[in-house]
Amino acid sequence: MKMASDRIVSIDIMRGLTLLLMLFVNDLNMDVAPAWIGHMEADFDGMGLADWVFPGFLFIMGMAIPFAFARRIEQGMAVQDISRHVLYRSLSLIVIGVLMLNAGRVNPDLTGMSKNLWALLMYGAVFLIWNDYQKNDKSPFLVMGLRLLGIGILIMLVLKFRSGQEENDGSLIAGWWGILGLLGWGYMAASLVYLFFRDSIIKTIAAACFFLTLNILWASDLLEFLNPVKPFLGILIQGNVPLIVLTGLIAGLILRENAGNGHRKIILTLAAFGAASLLAGFILKNWFILSKIQATPSWGLVCSGISFFVFVLIYIITDVFGKSSWAAFFRPAGENSLTTYLAPDILYYLIWMTGFPVLVYKDSMNPWIVVGGSFVWAIAMVWLTALLKRIGISLKL
């Protein structure tokens, strides 16, 4: 297992796997695909594959935090600088998430452009601002110019935006923050916990229990006195997203602490935490249904338990038996996760704008064609990420 200065192969592989599955389930026509693959209804007590994918990504994001932060600390970065990086990255994810959330609310007549054009300009600006420019040192003024252009485009799009809805007078809304917004809030919470408690597993478990308690109180409607701040801090108060990221952080700390103690202890410890998460989740199921939409504590713990065991399986294959070539085709997704997640949306909007019949498999009434087409699409998007990386297009926060 590679530590500290190098990327951790098993973490990249699991991140790539969850992203591949995310692209797959997001593309499915669930009117035809088997129900167990998709999301369950809000009031249904149970889970489909899609209900684990996002929390699986939250888990692995938390798992990577101690390695990334330890590397920065070893390089001499001050805590204040790391804190600024956490704030910058979190706010960037939140901003992009809110913009993505509102892309579907564009009123073409009031905004002066179609939804597709607004979205394409927005994504183009995101790539201009947050692209990892390899030649930054050689062409600083060009890079600055491209980023300023992106900022200008975003400002223009925000000023022109009109939804025609009463909510927020037709302007942008935060809503549920979008997927990237949830990632931003979760990353902020777990990063601050790590900066406060560093490599203390016990204190990190205590922090996870704190957010679990918040999640239980939220699901029991006992936090209504916090309604005035819920529009801004609701994700933290709800507790569910930070809880899942912190369980991943705990797994990362276990991995770091036991790096020199052999594989057996790592596997047994992670499996024990996975079993404890599953047990706690099913105990709480007596009071709270398993529901992704409702973000119930039982669902969060069960998802974390599954993630512990999925990582253990990947760890055994890649680190114990040294077999990682099987995952080579989706490792680029794990190494360039933000690009992997956003690039397909650009293609979607281009396809919808032009009417080019690329997604014809979605119109089939054959479940095998629908599922197979979406799986091929997901693999193609991972390859697209690798291609974009080669030509210097890769988002970095």
mmCIF file of C-alpha atoms in Angstrom:
data_model
loop_
_atom_site.group_PDB
_atom_site.id
_atom_site.type_symbol
_atom_site.label_atom_id
_atom_site.label_comp_id
_atom_site.label_asym_id
_atom_site.label_seq_id
_atom_site.Cartn_x
_atom_site.Cartn_y
_atom_site.Cartn_z
ATOM 1 C CA MET A 1 0.000 0.000 0.000
ATOM 2 C CA LYS A 2 1.339 3.405 -0.979
ATOM 3 C CA MET A 3 1.337 6.017 1.757
ATOM 4 C CA ALA A 4 2.033 9.701 2.375
ATOM 5 C CA SER A 5 3.733 11.047 -0.733
ATOM 6 C CA ASP A 6 2.091 8.653 -3.183
ATOM 7 C CA ARG A 7 -1.526 8.050 -4.071
ATOM 8 C CA ILE A 8 -3.182 5.100 -2.355
ATOM 9 C CA VAL A 9 -4.176 2.703 -5.096
ATOM 10 C CA SER A 10 -7.044 1.026 -3.226
ATOM 11 C CA ILE A 11 -8.630 4.410 -2.383
ATOM 12 C CA ASP A 12 -8.355 5.572 -5.997
ATOM 13 C CA ILE A 13 -9.885 2.304 -7.181
ATOM 14 C CA MET A 14 -12.872 2.534 -4.831
ATOM 15 C CA ARG A 15 -13.365 6.203 -5.737
ATOM 16 C CA GLY A 16 -13.259 5.249 -9.409
ATOM 17 C CA LEU A 17 -15.707 2.385 -8.819
ATOM 18 C CA THR A 18 -18.228 4.608 -7.038
ATOM 19 C CA LEU A 19 -17.942 7.251 -9.773
ATOM 20 C CA LEU A 20 -18.426 4.643 -12.496
ATOM 21 C CA LEU A 21 -21.545 3.413 -10.719
ATOM 22 C CA MET A 22 -22.723 7.000 -10.220
ATOM 23 C CA LEU A 23 -22.460 7.709 -13.947
ATOM 24 C CA PHE A 24 -24.229 4.423 -14.636
ATOM 25 C CA VAL A 25 -27.228 4.903 -12.315
ATOM 26 C CA ASN A 26 -27.600 8.589 -13.247
ATOM 27 C CA ASP A 27 -27.950 7.635 -16.917
ATOM 28 C CA LEU A 28 -30.511 4.854 -16.462
ATOM 29 C CA ASN A 29 -34.068 5.029 -17.750
ATOM 30 C CA MET A 30 -35.697 3.753 -14.565
ATOM 31 C CA ASP A 31 -39.063 3.320 -16.282
ATOM 32 C CA VAL A 32 -37.520 0.248 -17.921
ATOM 33 C CA ALA A 33 -34.462 -0.724 -15.829
ATOM 34 C CA PRO A 34 -34.933 -3.118 -12.864
ATOM 35 C CA ALA A 35 -36.144 -1.260 -9.776
ATOM 36 C CA TRP A 36 -33.399 -2.649 -7.502
ATOM 37 C CA ILE A 37 -30.747 -0.721 -9.465
ATOM 38 C CA GLY A 38 -32.293 2.712 -8.926
ATOM 39 C CA HIS A 39 -33.329 4.916 -6.023
ATOM 40 C CA MET A 40 -36.170 3.862 -3.777
ATOM 41 C CA GLU A 41 -39.101 6.201 -3.097
ATOM 42 C CA ALA A 42 -38.787 8.550 -0.120
ATOM 43 C CA ASP A 43 -41.243 6.613 2.067
ATOM 44 C CA PHE A 44 -40.034 3.140 1.031
ATOM 45 C CA ASP A 45 -38.153 1.213 3.711
ATOM 46 C CA GLY A 46 -35.235 -0.183 1.732
ATOM 47 C CA MET A 47 -32.366 0.515 -0.622
ATOM 48 C CA GLY A 48 -31.445 0.080 -4.249
ATOM 49 C CA LEU A 49 -27.933 0.078 -5.691
ATOM 50 C CA ALA A 50 -28.188 3.809 -6.477
ATOM 51 C CA ASP A 51 -28.971 4.537 -2.821
ATOM 52 C CA TRP A 52 -25.494 3.351 -1.812
ATOM 53 C CA VAL A 53 -23.421 4.933 -4.597
ATOM 54 C CA PHE A 54 -23.355 8.547 -3.376
ATOM 55 C CA PRO A 55 -22.698 7.690 0.296
ATOM 56 C CA GLY A 56 -20.006 5.310 -0.966
ATOM 57 C CA PHE A 57 -18.320 8.302 -2.590
ATOM 58 C CA LEU A 58 -18.768 10.391 0.579
ATOM 59 C CA PHE A 59 -17.126 7.577 2.544
ATOM 60 C CA ILE A 60 -14.087 7.355 0.271
ATOM 61 C CA MET A 61 -13.755 11.154 0.236
ATOM 62 C CA GLY A 62 -13.466 11.072 4.018
ATOM 63 C CA MET A 63 -11.024 8.192 3.831
ATOM 64 C CA ALA A 64 -8.615 10.200 1.678
ATOM 65 C CA ILE A 65 -8.535 13.224 4.017
ATOM 66 C CA PRO A 66 -5.875 12.064 6.518
ATOM 67 C CA PHE A 67 -3.501 11.042 3.721
ATOM 68 C CA ALA A 68 -3.930 14.299 1.797
ATOM 69 C CA PHE A 69 -3.569 16.460 4.896
ATOM 70 C CA ALA A 70 -0.606 14.495 6.243
ATOM 71 C CA ARG A 71 1.147 15.022 2.909
ATOM 72 C CA ARG A 72 0.584 18.788 3.119
ATOM 73 C CA ILE A 73 1.801 18.896 6.723
ATOM 74 C CA GLU A 74 4.934 16.923 5.775
ATOM 75 C CA GLN A 75 5.565 19.467 3.016
ATOM 76 C CA GLY A 76 5.599 22.215 5.639
ATOM 77 C CA MET A 77 2.187 23.750 4.959
ATOM 78 C CA ALA A 78 0.891 25.690 7.959
ATOM 79 C CA VAL A 79 -2.467 24.845 9.523
ATOM 80 C CA GLN A 80 -3.760 28.277 8.512
ATOM 81 C CA ASP A 81 -2.908 27.568 4.869
ATOM 82 C CA ILE A 82 -4.562 24.148 5.035
ATOM 83 C CA SER A 83 -7.651 25.755 6.585
ATOM 84 C CA ARG A 84 -7.798 28.278 3.734
ATOM 85 C CA HIS A 85 -7.531 25.416 1.246
ATOM 86 C CA VAL A 86 -10.400 23.596 3.009
ATOM 87 C CA LEU A 87 -12.554 26.728 2.866
ATOM 88 C CA TYR A 88 -11.688 27.370 -0.801
ATOM 89 C CA ARG A 89 -12.383 23.785 -1.840
ATOM 90 C CA SER A 90 -15.606 23.538 0.159
ATOM 91 C CA LEU A 91 -16.993 26.846 -1.134
ATOM 92 C CA SER A 92 -16.004 25.959 -4.707
ATOM 93 C CA LEU A 93 -17.919 22.676 -4.511
ATOM 94 C CA ILE A 94 -20.908 24.426 -2.935
ATOM 95 C CA VAL A 95 -20.961 27.144 -5.624
ATOM 96 C CA ILE A 96 -20.724 24.630 -8.488
ATOM 97 C CA GLY A 97 -23.373 22.459 -6.829
ATOM 98 C CA VAL A 98 -25.821 25.357 -6.537
ATOM 99 C CA LEU A 99 -25.222 26.392 -10.166
ATOM 100 C CA MET A 100 -25.867 22.817 -11.341
ATOM 101 C CA LEU A 101 -28.998 22.610 -9.204
ATOM 102 C CA ASN A 102 -30.399 25.759 -10.825
ATOM 103 C CA ALA A 103 -29.549 24.827 -14.427
ATOM 104 C CA GLY A 104 -32.851 22.980 -14.700
ATOM 105 C CA ARG A 105 -34.800 26.004 -13.384
ATOM 106 C CA VAL A 106 -33.845 28.394 -16.201
ATOM 107 C CA ASN A 107 -36.823 30.111 -17.787
ATOM 108 C CA PRO A 108 -35.706 30.689 -21.403
ATOM 109 C CA ASP A 109 -38.059 33.608 -22.049
ATOM 110 C CA LEU A 110 -37.103 35.536 -18.909
ATOM 111 C CA THR A 111 -33.407 34.629 -18.986
ATOM 112 C CA GLY A 112 -32.915 35.334 -22.674
ATOM 113 C CA MET A 113 -31.330 31.993 -23.483
ATOM 114 C CA SER A 114 -32.263 28.324 -23.440
ATOM 115 C CA LYS A 115 -31.622 26.016 -20.480
ATOM 116 C CA ASN A 116 -29.104 24.092 -22.551
ATOM 117 C CA LEU A 117 -27.106 27.168 -23.542
ATOM 118 C CA TRP A 118 -27.125 28.545 -19.981
ATOM 119 C CA ALA A 119 -25.877 25.193 -18.661
ATOM 120 C CA LEU A 120 -23.175 24.829 -21.328
ATOM 121 C CA LEU A 121 -21.855 28.324 -20.641
ATOM 122 C CA MET A 122 -21.905 27.575 -16.908
ATOM 123 C CA TYR A 123 -19.934 24.343 -17.284
ATOM 124 C CA GLY A 124 -17.505 26.024 -19.673
ATOM 125 C CA ALA A 125 -16.884 28.743 -17.088
ATOM 126 C CA VAL A 126 -16.357 26.129 -14.361
ATOM 127 C CA PHE A 127 -13.658 24.452 -16.441
ATOM 128 C CA LEU A 128 -12.019 27.814 -17.225
ATOM 129 C CA ILE A 129 -11.853 28.750 -13.544
ATOM 130 C CA TRP A 130 -10.941 25.465 -11.891
ATOM 131 C CA ASN A 131 -8.905 23.704 -14.582
ATOM 132 C CA ASP A 132 -5.515 22.401 -13.464
ATOM 133 C CA TYR A 133 -3.332 24.408 -15.851
ATOM 134 C CA GLN A 134 -0.106 22.419 -16.277
ATOM 135 C CA LYS A 135 1.801 25.396 -17.690
ATOM 136 C CA ASN A 136 0.784 27.807 -14.974
ATOM 137 C CA ASP A 137 4.362 28.887 -14.269
ATOM 138 C CA LYS A 138 5.150 29.449 -17.940
ATOM 139 C CA SER A 139 2.001 31.364 -18.884
ATOM 140 C CA PRO A 140 0.648 32.982 -15.694
ATOM 141 C CA PHE A 141 -1.050 35.878 -17.483
ATOM 142 C CA LEU A 142 -2.833 33.563 -19.924
ATOM 143 C CA VAL A 143 -4.058 31.390 -17.070
ATOM 144 C CA MET A 144 -5.208 34.432 -15.109
ATOM 145 C CA GLY A 145 -7.007 35.711 -18.201
ATOM 146 C CA LEU A 146 -8.823 32.400 -18.722
ATOM 147 C CA ARG A 147 -9.896 32.287 -15.092
ATOM 148 C CA LEU A 148 -11.104 35.881 -15.146
ATOM 149 C CA LEU A 149 -13.044 35.079 -18.324
ATOM 150 C CA GLY A 150 -14.702 32.164 -16.530
ATOM 151 C CA ILE A 151 -15.578 34.346 -13.537
ATOM 152 C CA GLY A 152 -17.034 36.973 -15.857
ATOM 153 C CA ILE A 153 -19.200 34.379 -17.600
ATOM 154 C CA LEU A 154 -20.520 33.059 -14.276
ATOM 155 C CA ILE A 155 -21.348 36.564 -13.060
ATOM 156 C CA MET A 156 -23.194 37.264 -16.310
ATOM 157 C CA LEU A 157 -25.145 33.992 -16.055
ATOM 158 C CA VAL A 158 -26.129 34.636 -12.437
ATOM 159 C CA LEU A 159 -27.287 38.182 -13.239
ATOM 160 C CA LYS A 160 -29.330 37.008 -16.241
ATOM 161 C CA PHE A 161 -30.831 34.008 -14.437
ATOM 162 C CA ARG A 162 -34.601 34.000 -14.000
ATOM 163 C CA SER A 163 -36.676 30.969 -13.132
ATOM 164 C CA GLY A 164 -40.103 32.568 -13.356
ATOM 165 C CA GLN A 165 -40.945 30.861 -10.055
ATOM 166 C CA GLU A 166 -42.022 32.581 -6.846
ATOM 167 C CA GLU A 167 -39.312 30.848 -4.862
ATOM 168 C CA ASN A 168 -36.568 33.359 -4.073
ATOM 169 C CA ASP A 169 -38.178 35.827 -6.497
ATOM 170 C CA GLY A 170 -37.068 33.749 -9.456
ATOM 171 C CA SER A 171 -33.378 33.970 -8.565
ATOM 172 C CA LEU A 172 -30.932 31.188 -7.760
ATOM 173 C CA ILE A 173 -31.826 28.955 -4.825
ATOM 174 C CA ALA A 174 -29.605 26.834 -2.612
ATOM 175 C CA GLY A 175 -32.306 24.178 -2.226
ATOM 176 C CA TRP A 176 -30.697 20.902 -1.223
ATOM 177 C CA TRP A 177 -27.325 22.234 -2.531
ATOM 178 C CA GLY A 178 -26.912 19.654 -5.289
ATOM 179 C CA ILE A 179 -24.574 16.658 -5.160
ATOM 180 C CA LEU A 180 -21.397 18.759 -5.244
ATOM 181 C CA GLY A 181 -22.801 21.097 -2.619
ATOM 182 C CA LEU A 182 -23.381 18.129 -0.306
ATOM 183 C CA LEU A 183 -19.800 17.035 -0.970
ATOM 184 C CA GLY A 184 -18.599 20.534 -0.092
ATOM 185 C CA TRP A 185 -20.416 20.636 3.240
ATOM 186 C CA GLY A 186 -19.322 17.088 4.105
ATOM 187 C CA TYR A 187 -15.703 17.793 3.163
ATOM 188 C CA MET A 188 -15.695 20.964 5.277
ATOM 189 C CA ALA A 189 -17.048 19.188 8.363
ATOM 190 C CA ALA A 190 -14.684 16.197 8.156
ATOM 191 C CA SER A 191 -11.647 18.354 7.332
ATOM 192 C CA LEU A 192 -12.224 20.592 10.339
ATOM 193 C CA VAL A 193 -12.647 17.524 12.545
ATOM 194 C CA TYR A 194 -9.315 16.207 11.276
ATOM 195 C CA LEU A 195 -7.565 19.551 11.820
ATOM 196 C CA PHE A 196 -8.852 19.650 15.396
ATOM 197 C CA PHE A 197 -8.283 16.013 16.341
ATOM 198 C CA ARG A 198 -5.603 14.952 13.831
ATOM 199 C CA ASP A 199 -4.947 11.194 13.994
ATOM 200 C CA SER A 200 -7.042 10.488 17.104
ATOM 201 C CA ILE A 201 -9.453 7.705 16.187
ATOM 202 C CA ILE A 202 -11.292 7.960 19.509
ATOM 203 C CA LYS A 203 -11.973 11.698 19.136
ATOM 204 C CA THR A 204 -13.022 11.225 15.524
ATOM 205 C CA ILE A 205 -15.462 8.501 16.581
ATOM 206 C CA ALA A 206 -16.844 10.961 19.156
ATOM 207 C CA ALA A 207 -17.321 13.553 16.391
ATOM 208 C CA ALA A 208 -19.120 10.941 14.236
ATOM 209 C CA CYS A 209 -21.378 10.110 17.203
ATOM 210 C CA PHE A 210 -22.149 13.822 17.604
ATOM 211 C CA PHE A 211 -23.357 14.070 14.004
ATOM 212 C CA LEU A 212 -25.229 10.761 14.391
ATOM 213 C CA THR A 213 -27.043 12.288 17.363
ATOM 214 C CA LEU A 214 -27.899 15.358 15.272
ATOM 215 C CA ASN A 215 -29.189 13.077 12.518
ATOM 216 C CA ILE A 216 -31.396 11.183 14.986
ATOM 217 C CA LEU A 217 -32.749 14.436 16.466
ATOM 218 C CA TRP A 218 -33.357 15.833 12.967
ATOM 219 C CA ALA A 219 -35.220 12.704 11.861
ATOM 220 C CA SER A 220 -37.284 12.896 15.071
ATOM 221 C CA ASP A 221 -38.293 16.530 14.332
ATOM 222 C CA LEU A 222 -36.581 17.724 17.518
ATOM 223 C CA LEU A 223 -34.420 20.431 15.928
ATOM 224 C CA GLU A 224 -37.145 22.748 14.730
ATOM 225 C CA PHE A 225 -35.822 25.525 17.006
ATOM 226 C CA LEU A 226 -32.897 25.750 14.564
ATOM 227 C CA ASN A 227 -35.176 26.556 11.622
ATOM 228 C CA PRO A 228 -33.792 30.122 11.202
ATOM 229 C CA VAL A 229 -30.322 28.793 10.291
ATOM 230 C CA LYS A 230 -31.385 25.628 8.450
ATOM 231 C CA PRO A 231 -31.394 27.319 5.009
ATOM 232 C CA PHE A 232 -27.669 27.971 5.465
ATOM 233 C CA LEU A 233 -26.373 25.249 7.793
ATOM 234 C CA GLY A 234 -29.026 22.597 7.249
ATOM 235 C CA ILE A 235 -26.629 19.949 5.919
ATOM 236 C CA LEU A 236 -24.464 20.224 9.043
ATOM 237 C CA ILE A 237 -27.450 20.335 11.392
ATOM 238 C CA GLN A 238 -29.066 17.346 9.670
ATOM 239 C CA GLY A 239 -25.898 15.422 10.471
ATOM 240 C CA ASN A 240 -26.278 12.679 7.871
ATOM 241 C CA VAL A 241 -23.705 13.787 5.275
ATOM 242 C CA PRO A 242 -20.994 14.667 7.860
ATOM 243 C CA LEU A 243 -21.655 11.332 9.597
ATOM 244 C CA ILE A 244 -20.985 9.333 6.436
ATOM 245 C CA VAL A 245 -17.839 11.305 5.562
ATOM 246 C CA LEU A 246 -16.539 10.898 9.115
ATOM 247 C CA THR A 247 -16.981 7.121 9.002
ATOM 248 C CA GLY A 248 -14.719 7.217 5.954
ATOM 249 C CA LEU A 249 -12.270 9.421 7.859
ATOM 250 C CA ILE A 250 -12.219 6.817 10.638
ATOM 251 C CA ALA A 251 -11.390 4.138 8.059
ATOM 252 C CA GLY A 252 -8.560 6.299 6.702
ATOM 253 C CA LEU A 253 -7.143 6.824 10.188
ATOM 254 C CA ILE A 254 -7.255 3.068 10.829
ATOM 255 C CA LEU A 255 -5.393 2.494 7.571
ATOM 256 C CA ARG A 256 -2.699 5.051 8.450
ATOM 257 C CA GLU A 257 -2.251 3.920 12.027
ATOM 258 C CA ASN A 258 -1.850 0.261 11.117
ATOM 259 C CA ALA A 259 0.188 0.689 7.933
ATOM 260 C CA GLY A 260 3.196 -1.091 9.434
ATOM 261 C CA ASN A 261 1.282 -3.748 11.364
ATOM 262 C CA GLY A 262 0.446 -6.049 8.486
ATOM 263 C CA HIS A 263 -2.704 -6.623 6.479
ATOM 264 C CA ARG A 264 -4.483 -8.831 8.993
ATOM 265 C CA LYS A 265 -5.025 -6.129 11.614
ATOM 266 C CA ILE A 266 -6.203 -3.607 9.032
ATOM 267 C CA ILE A 267 -8.701 -6.055 7.536
ATOM 268 C CA LEU A 268 -10.068 -7.213 10.895
ATOM 269 C CA THR A 269 -10.370 -3.678 12.294
ATOM 270 C CA LEU A 270 -12.114 -2.291 9.213
ATOM 271 C CA ALA A 271 -14.419 -5.312 9.076
ATOM 272 C CA ALA A 272 -15.265 -4.849 12.778
ATOM 273 C CA PHE A 273 -16.189 -1.210 12.195
ATOM 274 C CA GLY A 274 -18.227 -2.245 9.158
ATOM 275 C CA ALA A 275 -20.119 -4.829 11.188
ATOM 276 C CA ALA A 276 -20.721 -2.294 13.990
ATOM 277 C CA SER A 277 -22.077 0.252 11.486
ATOM 278 C CA LEU A 278 -24.428 -2.304 9.944
ATOM 279 C CA LEU A 279 -25.609 -3.496 13.372
ATOM 280 C CA ALA A 280 -26.237 0.058 14.569
ATOM 281 C CA GLY A 281 -28.067 0.860 11.335
ATOM 282 C CA PHE A 282 -30.389 -2.109 11.600
ATOM 283 C CA ILE A 283 -31.043 -1.397 15.283
ATOM 284 C CA LEU A 284 -32.066 2.163 14.394
ATOM 285 C CA LYS A 285 -34.271 0.708 11.660
ATOM 286 C CA ASN A 286 -36.746 -0.026 14.463
ATOM 287 C CA TRP A 287 -37.440 3.721 14.575
ATOM 288 C CA PHE A 288 -36.236 5.080 11.221
ATOM 289 C CA ILE A 289 -36.780 3.519 7.804
ATOM 290 C CA LEU A 290 -33.895 3.031 5.373
ATOM 291 C CA SER A 291 -34.395 6.077 3.159
ATOM 292 C CA LYS A 292 -31.863 8.005 1.116
ATOM 293 C CA ILE A 293 -34.337 10.770 0.297
ATOM 294 C CA GLN A 294 -35.140 11.295 3.978
ATOM 295 C CA ALA A 295 -31.432 10.915 4.914
ATOM 296 C CA THR A 296 -32.306 8.712 7.875
ATOM 297 C CA PRO A 297 -29.600 7.682 10.378
ATOM 298 C CA SER A 298 -30.325 3.996 9.752
ATOM 299 C CA TRP A 299 -29.662 4.469 6.021
ATOM 300 C CA GLY A 300 -26.447 6.416 6.675
ATOM 301 C CA LEU A 301 -25.022 3.756 8.990
ATOM 302 C CA VAL A 302 -25.985 0.847 6.736
ATOM 303 C CA CYS A 303 -24.353 2.600 3.770
ATOM 304 C CA SER A 304 -21.182 3.198 5.788
ATOM 305 C CA GLY A 305 -21.139 -0.436 6.858
ATOM 306 C CA ILE A 306 -21.387 -1.532 3.231
ATOM 307 C CA SER A 307 -18.585 0.891 2.316
ATOM 308 C CA PHE A 308 -16.279 -0.555 4.988
ATOM 309 C CA PHE A 309 -16.736 -4.027 3.540
ATOM 310 C CA VAL A 310 -16.426 -2.896 -0.097
ATOM 311 C CA PHE A 311 -13.124 -1.238 0.746
ATOM 312 C CA VAL A 312 -11.924 -4.320 2.632
ATOM 313 C CA LEU A 313 -12.631 -6.433 -0.460
ATOM 314 C CA ILE A 314 -10.744 -4.001 -2.724
ATOM 315 C CA TYR A 315 -7.900 -3.792 -0.207
ATOM 316 C CA ILE A 316 -7.551 -7.584 -0.100
ATOM 317 C CA ILE A 317 -7.476 -7.815 -3.886
ATOM 318 C CA THR A 318 -5.095 -4.903 -4.504
ATOM 319 C CA ASP A 319 -2.871 -4.820 -1.407
ATOM 320 C CA VAL A 320 -2.870 -8.371 -0.097
ATOM 321 C CA PHE A 321 -2.822 -10.191 -3.433
ATOM 322 C CA GLY A 322 -1.264 -7.335 -5.427
ATOM 323 C CA LYS A 323 -3.890 -7.449 -8.182
ATOM 324 C CA SER A 324 -4.776 -3.961 -9.392
ATOM 325 C CA SER A 325 -4.653 -4.279 -13.184
ATOM 326 C CA TRP A 326 -8.342 -5.317 -13.233
ATOM 327 C CA ALA A 327 -9.272 -1.786 -12.160
ATOM 328 C CA ALA A 328 -7.019 0.074 -14.579
ATOM 329 C CA PHE A 329 -9.898 1.160 -16.815
ATOM 330 C CA PHE A 330 -11.668 3.137 -14.071
ATOM 331 C CA ARG A 331 -8.691 4.317 -12.020
ATOM 332 C CA PRO A 332 -8.561 7.562 -14.067
ATOM 333 C CA ALA A 333 -12.015 8.335 -12.693
ATOM 334 C CA GLY A 334 -10.739 8.003 -9.142
ATOM 335 C CA GLU A 335 -7.729 10.190 -9.847
ATOM 336 C CA ASN A 336 -9.786 12.902 -11.616
ATOM 337 C CA SER A 337 -13.120 12.597 -9.854
ATOM 338 C CA LEU A 338 -14.522 16.099 -10.412
ATOM 339 C CA THR A 339 -13.780 16.005 -14.149
ATOM 340 C CA THR A 340 -15.364 12.551 -14.360
ATOM 341 C CA TYR A 341 -18.532 13.773 -12.688
ATOM 342 C CA LEU A 342 -18.966 17.020 -14.646
ATOM 343 C CA ALA A 343 -17.789 16.167 -18.186
ATOM 344 C CA PRO A 344 -20.788 13.886 -18.974
ATOM 345 C CA ASP A 345 -23.206 16.711 -18.143
ATOM 346 C CA ILE A 346 -21.636 18.844 -20.867
ATOM 347 C CA LEU A 347 -22.281 16.037 -23.352
ATOM 348 C CA TYR A 348 -25.858 15.653 -22.130
ATOM 349 C CA TYR A 349 -26.624 19.323 -22.738
ATOM 350 C CA LEU A 350 -24.923 19.238 -26.143
ATOM 351 C CA ILE A 351 -26.973 16.176 -27.115
ATOM 352 C CA TRP A 352 -30.204 17.771 -25.891
ATOM 353 C CA MET A 353 -29.403 21.034 -27.703
ATOM 354 C CA THR A 354 -28.536 19.419 -31.030
ATOM 355 C CA GLY A 355 -31.013 16.538 -30.858
ATOM 356 C CA PHE A 356 -28.260 14.174 -32.017
ATOM 357 C CA PRO A 357 -29.533 10.600 -31.406
ATOM 358 C CA VAL A 358 -26.738 9.323 -29.148
ATOM 359 C CA LEU A 359 -28.918 8.131 -26.273
ATOM 360 C CA VAL A 360 -31.276 5.967 -28.360
ATOM 361 C CA TYR A 361 -30.794 3.009 -26.020
ATOM 362 C CA LYS A 362 -32.846 4.912 -23.428
ATOM 363 C CA ASP A 363 -35.924 4.596 -25.655
ATOM 364 C CA SER A 364 -35.780 0.810 -25.721
ATOM 365 C CA MET A 365 -38.318 -1.237 -23.779
ATOM 366 C CA ASN A 366 -35.753 -4.007 -23.312
ATOM 367 C CA PRO A 367 -34.146 -3.773 -19.826
ATOM 368 C CA TRP A 368 -30.943 -5.421 -21.084
ATOM 369 C CA ILE A 369 -30.492 -2.749 -23.755
ATOM 370 C CA VAL A 370 -31.260 0.081 -21.327
ATOM 371 C CA VAL A 371 -28.898 -1.219 -18.637
ATOM 372 C CA GLY A 372 -26.194 -2.204 -21.127
ATOM 373 C CA GLY A 373 -26.370 1.149 -22.893
ATOM 374 C CA SER A 374 -25.987 3.074 -19.637
ATOM 375 C CA PHE A 375 -23.061 0.881 -18.594
ATOM 376 C CA VAL A 376 -21.308 1.506 -21.916
ATOM 377 C CA TRP A 377 -22.011 5.226 -21.493
ATOM 378 C CA ALA A 378 -20.418 5.194 -18.013
ATOM 379 C CA ILE A 379 -17.284 3.443 -19.295
ATOM 380 C CA ALA A 380 -17.056 5.871 -22.223
ATOM 381 C CA MET A 381 -17.228 8.812 -19.787
ATOM 382 C CA VAL A 382 -14.324 7.379 -17.784
ATOM 383 C CA TRP A 383 -12.305 7.082 -20.997
ATOM 384 C CA LEU A 384 -13.298 10.650 -21.844
ATOM 385 C CA THR A 385 -11.856 11.777 -18.511
ATOM 386 C CA ALA A 386 -8.558 10.065 -19.314
ATOM 387 C CA LEU A 387 -8.508 11.700 -22.770
ATOM 388 C CA LEU A 388 -9.227 15.151 -21.335
ATOM 389 C CA LYS A 389 -6.425 14.664 -18.816
ATOM 390 C CA ARG A 390 -3.964 13.925 -21.624
ATOM 391 C CA ILE A 391 -4.814 17.168 -23.399
ATOM 392 C CA GLY A 392 -4.529 19.259 -20.234
ATOM 393 C CA ILE A 393 -8.160 19.473 -19.150
ATOM 394 C CA SER A 394 -8.630 18.326 -15.559
ATOM 395 C CA LEU A 395 -10.456 20.086 -12.753
ATOM 396 C CA LYS A 396 -8.607 20.583 -9.485
ATOM 397 C CA LEU A 397 -9.839 22.188 -6.282
#
